[in-house]
Amino acid sequence: MTIIKKIIRHFFSLRVKEIPKDLYVERLRSLVVGEGMLHRGNIYLMDYALKHMPKNGVVIEIGSYGGLSTNLMLYLLMKNGRVEKLINCDPWMYEGYTDRHGIKSKTIDGRTDISRDDYSAYMKSNFLNSVQFLNKDNLPHSFQLTSDEFFKVYDKKIKAEDIFNQTIQLGKSISFAYIDGNHAYQYIKRDFENVDKYLMSSGFVLFDDSQDSSQFGSALFMREMKQNTNYQLIEKNPNYLFQKRN
Ligand SMILES: C[S@@+](CC[C@H](N)C(=O)[O-])C[C@H]1O[C@@H](n2cnc3c(N)ncnc32)[C@H](O)[C@@H]1O
């Protein structure tokens, strides 16, 4: 790497707030698949939200992939002495590069011998392995559902069984939500609306890939969030963390 590149990288790294050095969090990034999916600025924002969120709600995660953010939030909950439960959903579906243009093959990009179904089973097993290894006594409550399907069940306020065969009461108020599922605008908007119905006053919502330079619908949706008078922007690091006003 040239000196100029190093200086530029250093300059940008200075602008992201981080939690104090935590050896486990550093290790975690290489223990679980999907390192590139978690912006290090999100770690600071999650920690902030999990520390300051209102009590007695639940933490919701939309989009878990291999479990990096799930394991991280479970750890930060424990580190901050919080007892709120983490509920997450992910269909573990393969998202192809051309899906959004209506071009969808049965296999993963660039390979004709690896089916999307096998990919799905592989990603789910990565998730199961990582949480069972790192949080066996503190499992999340995980549902193999899209966020739309998940909130349909959540709205019924029933007791439901998750992929670990644990039963949990759904429909509780939400203290903090991390939105990191389908990043297309209409999905982000709907995910937010579903979360908003249950989010407590002073509760938090963090949007992954919402930074101003992002090409995702999450960034587009931030224009609406900034106009939403029920919410206060807490921090851009560089993704957006909002708190619901009282
Ligand atoms: C960027 S990854 C999540 C990364 C994860 N939060 C982490 O930091 O390790 C996005 C995930 O969203 C899931 N996903 C896609 N569409 C979804 C939907 N409609 N509802 C919920 N999850 C969805 C995908 O299966 C994928 O695992």
Short mmCIF file of C-alpha atoms and ligand atoms in Angstrom, two decimals, residues 32-35 37-39 46 61-70 89-95 119 123 145-148 178 180-183 187 191 208-209, ligand 1:
data_model
loop_
_atom_site.label_atom_id
_atom_site.label_comp_id
_atom_site.label_asym_id
_atom_site.label_seq_id
_atom_site.Cartn_x
_atom_site.Cartn_y
_atom_site.Cartn_z
CA VAL A 32 -17.94 -15.57 12.17
CA VAL A 33 -18.51 -15.38 8.42
CA GLY A 34 -19.57 -12.06 6.97
CA GLU A 35 -16.89 -9.73 8.28
CA MET A 37 -21.10 -7.06 6.21
CA LEU A 38 -20.54 -5.26 9.50
CA HIS A 39 -19.27 -1.68 9.39
CA MET A 46 -25.11 -0.72 18.60
CA GLU A 61 -32.54 -7.82 14.23
CA ILE A 62 -33.69 -8.04 10.63
CA GLY A 63 -31.10 -9.92 8.53
CA SER A 64 -28.61 -12.08 10.43
CA TYR A 65 -26.58 -13.83 7.71
CA GLY A 66 -23.85 -15.90 9.44
CA GLY A 67 -24.59 -14.39 12.84
CA LEU A 68 -21.85 -11.77 13.16
CA SER A 69 -24.13 -8.92 14.24
CA THR A 70 -26.29 -11.34 16.25
CA CYS A 89 -35.31 -13.10 11.38
CA ASP A 90 -33.62 -14.12 8.16
CA PRO A 91 -34.86 -16.38 5.36
CA TRP A 92 -31.19 -17.11 4.55
CA MET A 93 -31.99 -16.64 0.89
CA TYR A 94 -29.36 -16.10 -1.77
CA GLU A 95 -29.52 -12.60 -3.21
CA TYR A 119 -26.42 -21.88 -0.33
CA MET A 123 -25.73 -19.91 5.43
CA LEU A 145 -38.67 -15.83 7.85
CA THR A 146 -38.49 -12.67 5.77
CA SER A 147 -39.16 -9.56 7.82
CA ASP A 148 -42.62 -9.22 6.24
CA TYR A 178 -31.19 -3.22 13.76
CA ASP A 180 -30.06 -5.13 7.87
CA GLY A 181 -32.25 -7.34 5.68
CA ASN A 182 -33.26 -6.55 2.09
CA HIS A 183 -31.70 -3.15 1.36
CA TYR A 187 -38.25 -3.13 2.06
CA ASP A 191 -39.20 -2.72 7.90
CA ASP A 208 -27.21 -0.63 8.01
CA ASP A 209 -25.75 0.69 4.75
C1 LIG B 1 -26.15 -7.91 4.89
S1 LIG B 1 -26.75 -9.47 5.37
C2 LIG B 1 -26.89 -9.30 7.11
C3 LIG B 1 -25.57 -9.25 7.81
C4 LIG B 1 -25.66 -9.41 9.31
N1 LIG B 1 -26.55 -8.45 9.92
C5 LIG B 1 -24.28 -9.25 9.92
O1 LIG B 1 -23.87 -8.11 10.19
O2 LIG B 1 -23.61 -10.26 10.09
C6 LIG B 1 -28.38 -9.38 4.83
C7 LIG B 1 -29.23 -10.59 5.23
O3 LIG B 1 -30.58 -10.22 5.02
C8 LIG B 1 -31.29 -11.36 4.64
N2 LIG B 1 -32.51 -10.93 3.97
C9 LIG B 1 -32.74 -10.70 2.66
N3 LIG B 1 -33.99 -10.34 2.46
C10 LIG B 1 -34.59 -10.31 3.68
C11 LIG B 1 -35.91 -10.01 4.13
N4 LIG B 1 -36.87 -9.64 3.28
N5 LIG B 1 -36.16 -10.09 5.46
C12 LIG B 1 -35.19 -10.45 6.34
N6 LIG B 1 -33.94 -10.76 5.95
C13 LIG B 1 -33.64 -10.68 4.64
C14 LIG B 1 -30.33 -12.15 3.74
O4 LIG B 1 -30.68 -13.53 3.73
C15 LIG B 1 -28.98 -11.86 4.41
O5 LIG B 1 -28.61 -12.90 5.27
#
